[in-house]
Every structure is written in C-alpha cells, then in structure tokens.
C-alpha cells in the first residue's frame, strides 16, 4: 500500500485524493502521444492468410503459465487448459472472425494495471513498472499472432539483439563484453563504453513507429492492420484505495501482453537502421561492433570518448523521433586508462563516468576484475537463503532441502560465472 507520492514539483502527497490525482496526471501524460510519426506508405501486395487452426490455439494454450492473475474477463489460464478440444474449437472460430474483421471486441481493449516498485524512491512514480492485466482471451489471440510472426521478426534482428529470441540469453552479451574488456586490457587498446537507459521504453514508444517497423520488416499487411486496430481506442484502469482510475492509452506497447516484446524490439531495430555507423565501433574478429542490446538494455562501443559521444547523440535524436527518451541520470559511461579524459554531453546534461556498472545483472568494472561481482553474488545468495530459511528449519527432508538449494540459491550464486576471468586470489 502506498503511503505517499511525490508531485511533479517534489511536494509530498499523503492524502488519498491527491495521490489518485497524481497517478492520473502521471500516467495520462505517460500514455499520451508525444511525437508525430507519419505512417509509411505500404504498397505491397496482399498476402493470403491461412485460417487459424485449432492446433495453433492448442499450442498457444499449452504455453500459458499457471497461477497467473486473470485480467478483466476473469478467465484463468487453467480454465483454458482444462477446456479441451471443444473450447479450443470455439476459440479458433472467434479468432478467425477477429482476423477476418482485422479488429477485436471492445472489451479486449480494456485492462487493469498494477504498478510494481523498482529500485529507488518508492514515492516517485518513475520508480514503478506498470504491468497490464489484460483479458486472457486477448492475450491468447496475440500469442497466436506472435507465433505466426516470430520467425519473420527474428530474421530481421541482428546478432547484437539478444532480447526475447530463442537461442539467445544475457550470457551471450556478457561473454562478449568480458572478452572485449580482457583483450583491450591485455593489449592496452583504448576502449570507451556507454550504457544507455531509456525512461519507460515499452510505455513510450509510439504506435506508428511500431507499425512502420513491421511494414519495413515485411510483416503481412493483414496482421499489421489488425495490430493497428488492436491498439486503437485502448484504455486501462489503475486501482488505488478501492477506486478505479481510468487512463486512455495512445502510445506504448503494454507490458504483460504476449506480443509486446516482439513489437518493441522490431521498433528499436528500425531505430538502429537509421544510424550511419558503418565506420564506428571497435574491431572484433575483423568486424566492427558498434553496440549490443538486449531489448532496451544497450551498450555502445568506441575507441575514444569523442566517437562514442557522437554515437550517443545520434541515437538520442533517432530515439526521440519515435517517442523514446534517454534517461540522463541512469545512462553512464566507462573508459579504460588508454582513453583520454573528455566529457560526454547530451543536450544540457553531462553523462557520468563510472568505474563499475551493473549490466544484465552482472557488475562490469573498468579494470576487468571480478571481486565486486563475486561479493555481489555471495550477498545475493545469502539473501535468497534468508528467504527460504524458515522453510528449511521446518523440514528434515534432505531431498526437499537439496531441491530448494538447487532451485533458489545456486542459480543466484552462479549467475554469469561462465564468463568470469578469475585470478588465484578470487577462488
């Protein structure tokens, strides 16, 4: 339960009415379109769309996770799973009608939103992540659509993007970064990196930017028109102190929607394609590497501060055109001793240089030492142990105790250890 919120001017609000008004103001502004993104002309020929099969519905249903909160329709994932063939047959017919009409029922465009606190001041709404509880049937429909589009969208993604892709993980990018740090340190090669953070990236991307990306990435026109209508006339309700606060949604992809990750990465790739970075970056195995990104977690590479500053400026300009805003406070830079000391300025803000940065859950240090990360892993493992300590005290079942250790503590302790370069003193 929230006890207080800060107004835009920093005033502390403690009355329920004032807090509700602040939430309405903040999220109305967040979900309001800020940039005019003209739609590109789509002169492609129509593709013939096969009907949605019962087997596609079954596959989508079987991928649903158990024990998830239902949306406004009150339908649980378990109900869809236990419904069986006859229910899936009816759902397939409904989905085919939606695809034929290129639209969905109005009820599917309404959602409930809960806000999850992140790190930082809990009285600042910027430190909350909005999660949309969407109608379960709607999410099933978009799951069927994304299953059809995944292969085509993934083929459009470069190796630099590891987010929401089969066969890719955070470890891939961590391995690349650690190898770069190791080689540049060993060979005394200058290296400068900028870790880019966007403010509310999923919530602020313009819908037209997403649609343009899908057109350029050759997604069939019928799917695109359906997605346009899906994202027209949407609204969500925040529930605070037993009152519903209705907010219209005019931009962003909804966190909680099965199709949102693919739509966002498609739009972000469209942003990077506008950048002329052919002669930028650092050389890795005979190829220039300018950046890595996992969804919106981005790191830029260059041999000097001036170049990476230009890259950041160009990325900021391209991002702004599609509604994305770089968070100046959380975007940070790192360089080794071979790089000359210069400032990185973004408009009127100066980007902070740091000696260590947590990227994809791992502490990256300027001198490429792992002591900080090992300490962090130990601390996180102890925290995980404390979470299950009471359960362990209540059971003498060694199998259960071992299972709890292996499933909750060991993954936290060992995360990213595959890419560590350890010295004898670290062992």
CSV table of C-alpha atoms in Angstrom, one decimal:
chain,number,residue,atom,x,y,z
A,1,UNK,CA,0.0,0.0,0.0
A,2,UNK,CA,1.3,3.4,-0.9
A,3,UNK,CA,1.7,5.8,2.0
A,4,UNK,CA,2.8,8.9,0.0
A,5,UNK,CA,3.7,10.0,-3.5
A,6,UNK,CA,5.7,13.0,-4.8
A,7,UNK,CA,4.0,15.6,-7.0
A,8,UNK,CA,5.8,16.8,-10.2
A,9,UNK,CA,7.4,19.7,-8.2
A,10,UNK,CA,8.6,17.3,-5.4
A,11,UNK,CA,5.8,18.1,-2.9
A,12,UNK,CA,4.9,15.1,-0.8
A,13,UNK,CA,1.3,14.0,-1.2
A,14,UNK,CA,-0.2,11.9,1.6
A,15,UNK,CA,-4.0,12.4,1.1
A,16,UNK,CA,-5.7,9.7,-0.9
A,17,UNK,CA,-7.4,12.1,-3.3
A,18,UNK,CA,-4.1,13.9,-4.0
A,19,UNK,CA,-2.3,10.5,-4.6
A,20,UNK,CA,-5.1,9.4,-7.0
A,21,UNK,CA,-4.9,12.7,-8.9
A,22,UNK,CA,-1.1,12.3,-9.2
A,23,UNK,CA,-1.4,8.8,-10.6
A,24,UNK,CA,-4.0,10.0,-13.1
A,25,UNK,CA,-1.8,13.0,-14.2
A,26,UNK,CA,1.4,11.0,-14.4
A,27,UNK,CA,0.0,8.0,-16.4
A,28,UNK,CA,-2.2,10.2,-18.6
A,29,UNK,CA,0.9,12.1,-19.6
A,30,UNK,CA,3.0,8.9,-20.0
A,31,UNK,CA,0.5,7.2,-22.3
A,32,UNK,CA,-0.3,10.3,-24.3
A,33,UNK,CA,1.3,10.5,-27.8
A,34,UNK,CA,4.3,12.9,-27.7
A,35,UNK,CA,5.7,12.6,-31.2
A,36,UNK,CA,4.1,12.8,-34.6
A,37,UNK,CA,5.3,9.7,-36.5
A,38,UNK,CA,3.8,9.6,-40.0
A,39,UNK,CA,2.9,6.2,-41.3
A,40,UNK,CA,5.0,4.9,-44.2
A,41,UNK,CA,3.1,4.1,-47.4
A,42,UNK,CA,2.6,0.4,-47.8
A,43,UNK,CA,2.3,-0.6,-51.5
A,44,UNK,CA,3.0,-4.3,-51.0
A,45,UNK,CA,0.6,-6.8,-52.4
A,46,UNK,CA,-1.8,-8.6,-50.1
A,47,UNK,CA,-0.7,-12.0,-48.7
A,48,UNK,CA,-3.3,-14.7,-48.5
A,49,UNK,CA,-3.7,-15.5,-44.8
A,50,UNK,CA,-4.5,-19.1,-43.8
A,51,UNK,CA,-7.2,-19.6,-41.2
A,52,UNK,CA,-6.2,-20.0,-37.5
A,53,UNK,CA,-6.2,-23.7,-36.8
A,54,UNK,CA,-7.4,-25.4,-33.6
A,55,UNK,CA,-3.8,-26.8,-33.3
A,56,UNK,CA,-2.5,-23.2,-33.1
A,57,UNK,CA,-4.9,-22.4,-30.3
A,58,UNK,CA,-3.9,-25.6,-28.5
A,59,UNK,CA,-0.2,-24.7,-28.8
A,60,UNK,CA,-0.8,-21.2,-27.5
A,61,UNK,CA,-2.9,-22.5,-24.6
A,62,UNK,CA,-0.3,-25.0,-23.6
A,63,UNK,CA,2.3,-22.3,-23.4
A,64,UNK,CA,0.3,-20.3,-20.8
A,65,UNK,CA,1.8,-20.3,-17.4
A,66,UNK,CA,-0.2,-21.5,-14.3
A,67,UNK,CA,-1.1,-19.4,-11.3
A,68,UNK,CA,-1.3,-16.1,-13.2
A,69,UNK,CA,-3.7,-13.3,-12.2
A,70,UNK,CA,-6.6,-13.1,-14.7
A,71,UNK,CA,-7.5,-9.8,-16.4
A,72,UNK,CA,-10.8,-8.0,-16.5
A,73,UNK,CA,-12.6,-11.0,-18.1
A,74,UNK,CA,-11.8,-13.1,-15.0
A,75,UNK,CA,-10.8,-16.1,-17.2
A,76,UNK,CA,-7.8,-18.0,-15.8
A,77,UNK,CA,-5.1,-19.8,-17.8
A,78,UNK,CA,-6.1,-23.1,-16.1
A,79,UNK,CA,-9.7,-22.7,-17.4
A,80,UNK,CA,-8.5,-22.5,-20.9
A,81,UNK,CA,-6.2,-25.5,-20.5
A,82,UNK,CA,-8.9,-27.7,-18.9
A,83,UNK,CA,-11.5,-26.6,-21.5
A,84,UNK,CA,-10.1,-29.1,-24.0
A,85,UNK,CA,-10.8,-29.5,-27.7
A,86,UNK,CA,-14.4,-28.3,-27.8
A,87,UNK,CA,-13.4,-25.0,-26.2
A,88,UNK,CA,-10.4,-24.5,-28.4
A,89,UNK,CA,-12.6,-25.1,-31.4
A,90,UNK,CA,-14.9,-22.2,-30.4
A,91,UNK,CA,-11.9,-20.0,-29.6
A,92,UNK,CA,-10.3,-20.7,-33.0
A,93,UNK,CA,-13.6,-19.7,-34.7
A,94,UNK,CA,-13.7,-16.5,-32.7
A,95,UNK,CA,-10.0,-15.7,-33.6
A,96,UNK,CA,-10.7,-16.2,-37.3
A,97,UNK,CA,-13.6,-13.7,-37.1
A,98,UNK,CA,-11.2,-11.2,-35.4
A,99,UNK,CA,-8.6,-11.8,-38.1
A,100,UNK,CA,-11.2,-11.5,-40.9
A,101,UNK,CA,-12.5,-8.3,-39.4
A,102,UNK,CA,-9.0,-7.1,-38.5
A,103,UNK,CA,-10.2,-5.9,-35.1
A,104,UNK,CA,-11.1,-7.3,-31.7
A,105,UNK,CA,-14.0,-6.8,-29.3
A,106,UNK,CA,-14.0,-3.5,-27.4
A,107,UNK,CA,-13.8,-5.4,-24.0
A,108,UNK,CA,-10.4,-6.7,-25.1
A,109,UNK,CA,-9.0,-3.2,-25.3
A,110,UNK,CA,-9.6,-2.6,-21.7
A,111,UNK,CA,-7.2,-3.6,-19.0
A,112,UNK,CA,-6.3,-3.3,-15.3
A,113,UNK,CA,-2.9,-2.0,-14.5
A,114,UNK,CA,-0.9,-2.7,-11.4
A,115,UNK,CA,2.3,-0.9,-10.6
A,116,UNK,CA,5.4,-2.8,-9.3
A,117,UNK,CA,8.1,-0.9,-7.4
A,118,UNK,CA,11.6,-1.0,-8.8
A,119,UNK,CA,14.8,0.2,-7.1
A,120,UNK,CA,14.8,3.8,-5.8
A,121,UNK,CA,12.4,6.2,-4.1
A,122,UNK,CA,9.0,4.5,-3.7
A,123,UNK,CA,7.3,7.8,-3.5
A,124,UNK,CA,8.4,8.6,-7.1
A,125,UNK,CA,6.2,7.1,-9.8
A,126,UNK,CA,9.1,6.9,-12.1
A,127,UNK,CA,10.4,4.1,-10.0
A,128,UNK,CA,7.3,1.9,-10.7
A,129,UNK,CA,6.8,-0.5,-13.5
A,130,UNK,CA,3.2,-0.7,-14.8
A,131,UNK,CA,2.0,-4.2,-15.6
A,132,UNK,CA,-1.2,-4.6,-17.6
A,133,UNK,CA,-3.6,-7.4,-16.6
A,134,UNK,CA,-5.2,-7.9,-20.0
A,135,UNK,CA,-8.1,-10.1,-20.9
A,136,UNK,CA,-6.9,-13.7,-21.0
A,137,UNK,CA,-8.6,-14.4,-24.3
A,138,UNK,CA,-7.0,-11.3,-25.8
A,139,UNK,CA,-3.5,-12.5,-24.8
A,140,UNK,CA,-4.2,-15.9,-26.3
A,141,UNK,CA,-5.1,-14.2,-29.6
A,142,UNK,CA,-1.9,-12.1,-29.6
A,143,UNK,CA,0.0,-15.3,-28.7
A,144,UNK,CA,-1.3,-17.0,-31.8
A,145,UNK,CA,-0.4,-13.9,-33.9
A,146,UNK,CA,3.1,-13.7,-32.5
A,147,UNK,CA,3.7,-17.4,-33.0
A,148,UNK,CA,3.0,-16.8,-36.7
A,149,UNK,CA,5.2,-13.7,-36.9
A,150,UNK,CA,8.2,-14.8,-34.7
A,151,UNK,CA,10.3,-16.4,-37.3
A,152,UNK,CA,10.0,-13.5,-39.7
A,153,UNK,CA,10.6,-10.9,-37.0
A,154,UNK,CA,13.6,-12.8,-35.6
A,155,UNK,CA,15.2,-13.0,-39.1
A,156,UNK,CA,15.1,-9.2,-39.1
A,157,UNK,CA,17.0,-8.9,-35.9
A,158,UNK,CA,20.9,-8.7,-35.9
A,159,UNK,CA,23.3,-10.6,-33.7
A,160,UNK,CA,23.6,-7.6,-31.5
A,161,UNK,CA,20.0,-8.0,-30.2
A,162,UNK,CA,19.6,-10.9,-27.8
A,163,UNK,CA,16.3,-9.9,-26.2
A,164,UNK,CA,13.2,-12.2,-26.5
A,165,UNK,CA,14.9,-14.5,-29.0
A,166,UNK,CA,15.2,-18.3,-28.9
A,167,UNK,CA,18.8,-19.4,-28.6
A,168,UNK,CA,20.0,-16.1,-27.1
A,169,UNK,CA,20.5,-15.1,-23.5
A,170,UNK,CA,22.1,-12.5,-21.3
A,171,UNK,CA,25.2,-14.7,-21.1
A,172,UNK,CA,25.9,-14.2,-24.8
A,173,UNK,CA,26.3,-10.4,-24.3
A,174,UNK,CA,28.1,-10.7,-21.0
A,175,UNK,CA,30.6,-13.1,-22.7
A,176,UNK,CA,31.3,-10.6,-25.5
A,177,UNK,CA,31.7,-7.6,-23.1
A,178,UNK,CA,34.1,-9.6,-20.8
A,179,UNK,CA,36.2,-10.8,-23.8
A,180,UNK,CA,36.4,-7.2,-25.0
A,181,UNK,CA,37.5,-5.9,-21.6
A,182,UNK,CA,40.0,-8.7,-21.3
A,183,UNK,CA,41.6,-8.2,-24.8
A,184,UNK,CA,41.7,-4.4,-24.6
A,185,UNK,CA,43.3,-4.6,-21.2
A,186,UNK,CA,45.9,-7.2,-22.3
A,187,UNK,CA,46.8,-5.4,-25.5
A,188,UNK,CA,46.4,-1.9,-24.0
A,189,UNK,CA,43.8,-0.9,-26.6
A,190,UNK,CA,41.6,2.2,-25.8
A,191,UNK,CA,38.0,1.4,-25.0
A,192,UNK,CA,35.0,3.6,-24.2
A,193,UNK,CA,31.5,2.3,-23.5
A,194,UNK,CA,28.2,4.0,-22.8
A,195,UNK,CA,25.4,2.1,-21.1
A,196,UNK,CA,22.2,3.5,-22.3
A,197,UNK,CA,19.0,3.6,-20.2
A,198,UNK,CA,15.6,4.6,-21.6
A,199,UNK,CA,12.8,6.1,-19.5
A,200,UNK,CA,9.7,3.8,-19.6
A,201,UNK,CA,10.8,2.5,-23.0
A,202,UNK,CA,7.9,0.0,-23.5
A,203,UNK,CA,5.3,2.6,-22.4
A,204,UNK,CA,6.6,5.5,-24.5
A,205,UNK,CA,7.3,4.0,-28.0
A,206,UNK,CA,4.9,5.5,-30.5
A,207,UNK,CA,2.5,3.0,-32.0
A,208,UNK,CA,3.1,4.4,-35.5
A,209,UNK,CA,6.8,3.7,-35.1
A,210,UNK,CA,6.0,0.1,-34.3
A,211,UNK,CA,3.7,-0.1,-37.4
A,212,UNK,CA,6.3,1.4,-39.6
A,213,UNK,CA,8.9,-1.1,-38.4
A,214,UNK,CA,6.5,-4.0,-39.2
A,215,UNK,CA,6.0,-2.7,-42.7
A,216,UNK,CA,9.7,-2.4,-43.3
A,217,UNK,CA,10.3,-5.8,-41.9
A,218,UNK,CA,7.7,-7.2,-44.4
A,219,UNK,CA,5.1,-8.5,-41.9
A,220,UNK,CA,1.9,-9.3,-43.9
A,221,UNK,CA,-0.5,-6.4,-44.3
A,222,UNK,CA,-3.5,-8.1,-42.7
A,223,UNK,CA,-1.6,-8.7,-39.4
A,224,UNK,CA,-0.4,-5.0,-39.4
A,225,UNK,CA,-4.0,-3.7,-39.9
A,226,UNK,CA,-5.2,-6.0,-37.2
A,227,UNK,CA,-2.5,-4.6,-34.8
A,228,UNK,CA,-3.3,-1.0,-35.7
A,229,UNK,CA,-7.0,-1.6,-34.7
A,230,UNK,CA,-5.9,-3.6,-31.6
A,231,UNK,CA,-4.0,-0.5,-30.4
A,232,UNK,CA,-6.8,2.0,-31.2
A,233,UNK,CA,-9.2,3.1,-28.5
A,234,UNK,CA,-7.4,1.3,-25.7
A,235,UNK,CA,-7.7,2.2,-22.0
A,236,UNK,CA,-6.6,0.9,-18.7
A,237,UNK,CA,-7.7,1.3,-15.1
A,238,UNK,CA,-5.5,1.7,-12.0
A,239,UNK,CA,-7.0,0.6,-8.8
A,240,UNK,CA,-5.9,2.6,-5.7
A,241,UNK,CA,-7.8,2.7,-2.4
A,242,UNK,CA,-10.7,0.8,-4.0
A,243,UNK,CA,-11.2,3.4,-6.6
A,244,UNK,CA,-10.7,2.8,-10.4
A,245,UNK,CA,-8.7,5.5,-12.2
A,246,UNK,CA,-9.3,5.3,-16.0
A,247,UNK,CA,-6.5,6.3,-18.3
A,248,UNK,CA,-6.6,6.3,-22.1
A,249,UNK,CA,-3.7,4.7,-23.9
A,250,UNK,CA,-2.4,6.4,-27.1
A,251,UNK,CA,1.2,5.1,-27.2
A,252,UNK,CA,3.4,2.3,-26.0
A,253,UNK,CA,3.3,-1.5,-26.0
A,254,UNK,CA,1.7,-2.9,-23.0
A,255,UNK,CA,3.9,-4.8,-20.5
A,256,UNK,CA,2.0,-8.0,-19.9
A,257,UNK,CA,0.9,-8.5,-23.5
A,258,UNK,CA,2.5,-11.6,-25.1
A,259,UNK,CA,3.2,-9.7,-28.4
A,260,UNK,CA,4.7,-6.6,-26.8
A,261,UNK,CA,8.4,-7.7,-26.6
A,262,UNK,CA,8.5,-8.6,-30.3
A,263,UNK,CA,6.8,-5.3,-31.3
A,264,UNK,CA,9.2,-3.3,-29.2
A,265,UNK,CA,12.4,-5.0,-30.5
A,266,UNK,CA,11.1,-4.6,-34.1
A,267,UNK,CA,10.7,-0.8,-33.5
A,268,UNK,CA,14.0,-0.5,-31.8
A,269,UNK,CA,15.8,-2.3,-34.7
A,270,UNK,CA,14.1,0.2,-37.0
A,271,UNK,CA,15.7,3.0,-35.0
A,272,UNK,CA,19.2,1.5,-35.3
A,273,UNK,CA,18.8,1.0,-39.0
A,274,UNK,CA,18.6,4.8,-39.4
A,275,UNK,CA,22.0,5.3,-37.9
A,276,UNK,CA,25.1,5.6,-40.2
A,277,UNK,CA,27.6,3.8,-38.0
A,278,UNK,CA,29.4,1.9,-40.7
A,279,UNK,CA,32.8,3.3,-39.7
A,280,UNK,CA,32.1,3.4,-36.0
A,281,UNK,CA,32.7,0.9,-33.2
A,282,UNK,CA,35.5,-1.4,-32.3
A,283,UNK,CA,37.1,-4.2,-34.3
A,284,UNK,CA,36.1,-7.8,-33.2
A,285,UNK,CA,37.2,-10.7,-35.4
A,286,UNK,CA,37.5,-8.5,-38.4
A,287,UNK,CA,34.1,-6.9,-38.0
A,288,UNK,CA,33.1,-3.6,-36.5
A,289,UNK,CA,31.0,-3.9,-33.3
A,290,UNK,CA,29.1,-0.6,-32.5
A,291,UNK,CA,26.7,-1.8,-29.9
A,292,UNK,CA,24.9,-4.7,-28.1
A,293,UNK,CA,21.4,-4.6,-26.8
A,294,UNK,CA,19.1,-7.0,-25.0
A,295,UNK,CA,15.6,-5.4,-25.5
A,296,UNK,CA,16.2,-1.8,-24.3
A,297,UNK,CA,19.5,-2.5,-22.4
A,298,UNK,CA,22.0,-1.0,-24.7
A,299,UNK,CA,25.8,-0.6,-24.6
A,300,UNK,CA,27.8,1.4,-27.2
A,301,UNK,CA,31.4,0.8,-28.0
A,302,UNK,CA,34.2,3.1,-29.5
A,303,UNK,CA,37.9,3.6,-29.2
A,304,UNK,CA,37.6,7.1,-27.9
A,305,UNK,CA,35.2,9.3,-26.0
A,306,UNK,CA,34.5,11.7,-28.8
A,307,UNK,CA,33.2,9.0,-31.1
A,308,UNK,CA,31.0,7.3,-28.5
A,309,UNK,CA,29.6,10.8,-27.6
A,310,UNK,CA,28.6,11.3,-31.2
A,311,UNK,CA,27.0,7.9,-31.3
A,312,UNK,CA,25.0,8.6,-28.2
A,313,UNK,CA,23.9,12.0,-29.6
A,314,UNK,CA,22.8,10.3,-32.9
A,315,UNK,CA,21.0,7.5,-31.0
A,316,UNK,CA,19.2,10.1,-28.9
A,317,UNK,CA,18.0,12.0,-31.9
A,318,UNK,CA,16.7,8.8,-33.6
A,319,UNK,CA,15.1,7.6,-30.4
A,320,UNK,CA,13.3,10.9,-29.8
A,321,UNK,CA,11.7,10.7,-33.2
A,322,UNK,CA,9.8,7.5,-32.2
A,323,UNK,CA,8.9,8.7,-28.6
A,324,UNK,CA,11.8,7.1,-26.7
A,325,UNK,CA,13.7,9.3,-24.2
A,326,UNK,CA,17.2,8.5,-22.8
A,327,UNK,CA,17.4,8.7,-19.1
A,328,UNK,CA,20.3,11.1,-18.5
A,329,UNK,CA,20.7,10.2,-14.8
A,330,UNK,CA,20.9,6.4,-15.4
A,331,UNK,CA,22.9,6.5,-18.6
A,332,UNK,CA,26.5,6.1,-17.7
A,333,UNK,CA,29.9,5.8,-19.4
A,334,UNK,CA,33.1,3.8,-18.7
A,335,UNK,CA,36.5,4.0,-20.2
A,336,UNK,CA,39.9,2.4,-19.7
A,337,UNK,CA,43.2,4.2,-19.0
A,338,UNK,CA,44.2,4.3,-22.6
A,339,UNK,CA,41.3,6.7,-23.4
A,340,UNK,CA,41.8,10.4,-23.0
A,341,UNK,CA,39.6,12.1,-20.4
A,342,UNK,CA,36.7,14.1,-22.1
A,343,UNK,CA,33.2,14.9,-21.2
A,344,UNK,CA,30.1,13.3,-22.9
A,345,UNK,CA,27.4,15.9,-23.2
A,346,UNK,CA,23.8,15.1,-24.2
A,347,UNK,CA,22.0,18.3,-24.7
A,348,UNK,CA,22.5,20.2,-21.5
A,349,UNK,CA,23.4,17.1,-19.4
A,350,UNK,CA,26.8,15.6,-18.8
A,351,UNK,CA,26.9,11.8,-18.7
A,352,UNK,CA,28.6,10.4,-15.6
A,353,UNK,CA,31.8,8.3,-16.0
A,354,UNK,CA,31.9,5.3,-13.6
A,355,UNK,CA,34.4,2.6,-12.7
A,356,UNK,CA,31.7,-0.1,-12.5
A,357,UNK,CA,28.2,-0.6,-13.8
A,358,UNK,CA,25.6,-3.4,-13.4
A,359,UNK,CA,24.7,-4.6,-16.9
A,360,UNK,CA,22.3,-7.5,-17.4
A,361,UNK,CA,22.7,-8.4,-13.8
A,362,UNK,CA,26.5,-8.5,-13.7
A,363,UNK,CA,28.9,-5.9,-12.3
A,364,UNK,CA,31.1,-4.7,-15.1
A,365,UNK,CA,34.3,-3.0,-13.9
A,366,UNK,CA,36.7,-0.7,-15.7
A,367,UNK,CA,39.8,-2.8,-14.7
A,368,UNK,CA,38.0,-6.1,-15.5
A,369,UNK,CA,38.3,-7.6,-12.1
A,370,UNK,CA,35.6,-9.9,-10.7
A,371,UNK,CA,36.0,-9.3,-6.9
A,372,UNK,CA,32.9,-6.9,-6.9
A,373,UNK,CA,30.8,-9.4,-8.8
A,374,UNK,CA,31.8,-12.3,-6.6
A,375,UNK,CA,30.9,-10.3,-3.5
A,376,UNK,CA,27.6,-9.3,-5.1
A,377,UNK,CA,26.8,-13.0,-6.0
A,378,UNK,CA,27.6,-14.1,-2.4
A,379,UNK,CA,25.4,-11.4,-1.0
A,380,UNK,CA,22.5,-12.2,-3.3
A,381,UNK,CA,22.9,-15.9,-2.5
A,382,UNK,CA,22.7,-15.2,1.3
A,383,UNK,CA,19.6,-13.0,0.6
A,384,UNK,CA,18.0,-16.0,-1.2
A,385,UNK,CA,18.9,-18.3,1.6
A,386,UNK,CA,17.2,-16.0,4.1
A,387,UNK,CA,14.0,-16.1,2.0
A,388,UNK,CA,13.8,-19.9,2.5
A,389,UNK,CA,15.5,-20.3,5.9
A,390,UNK,CA,12.2,-20.7,7.7
A,391,UNK,CA,11.1,-23.5,5.3
A,392,UNK,CA,14.5,-25.3,5.7
A,393,UNK,CA,14.1,-25.2,9.5
A,394,UNK,CA,10.7,-26.8,9.3
A,395,UNK,CA,11.7,-29.8,7.2
A,396,UNK,CA,14.3,-32.6,7.6
A,397,UNK,CA,13.6,-33.9,4.1
A,398,UNK,CA,17.0,-33.9,2.5
A,399,UNK,CA,15.5,-34.2,-1.0
A,400,UNK,CA,13.4,-31.1,-0.5
A,401,UNK,CA,16.2,-29.2,1.1
A,402,UNK,CA,18.5,-30.0,-1.8
A,403,UNK,CA,15.8,-29.1,-4.3
A,404,UNK,CA,15.3,-25.7,-2.6
A,405,UNK,CA,19.1,-25.1,-2.6
A,406,UNK,CA,19.5,-26.0,-6.2
A,407,UNK,CA,16.5,-24.0,-7.4
A,408,UNK,CA,16.8,-20.8,-5.4
A,409,UNK,CA,20.3,-20.3,-4.1
A,410,UNK,CA,22.6,-22.0,-6.7
A,411,UNK,CA,21.3,-20.1,-9.7
A,412,UNK,CA,21.7,-16.8,-7.9
A,413,UNK,CA,25.2,-17.7,-6.7
A,414,UNK,CA,26.4,-18.9,-10.1
A,415,UNK,CA,24.8,-16.4,-12.4
A,416,UNK,CA,27.2,-15.3,-15.1
A,417,UNK,CA,30.1,-17.4,-13.7
A,418,UNK,CA,30.7,-18.8,-17.2
A,419,UNK,CA,32.3,-15.5,-18.3
A,420,UNK,CA,34.3,-14.7,-15.2
A,421,UNK,CA,38.1,-14.3,-15.6
A,422,UNK,CA,39.3,-15.3,-12.2
A,423,UNK,CA,42.7,-14.9,-10.6
A,424,UNK,CA,44.0,-17.3,-7.9
A,425,UNK,CA,43.0,-14.8,-5.2
A,426,UNK,CA,39.4,-14.8,-6.4
A,427,UNK,CA,39.0,-18.6,-5.9
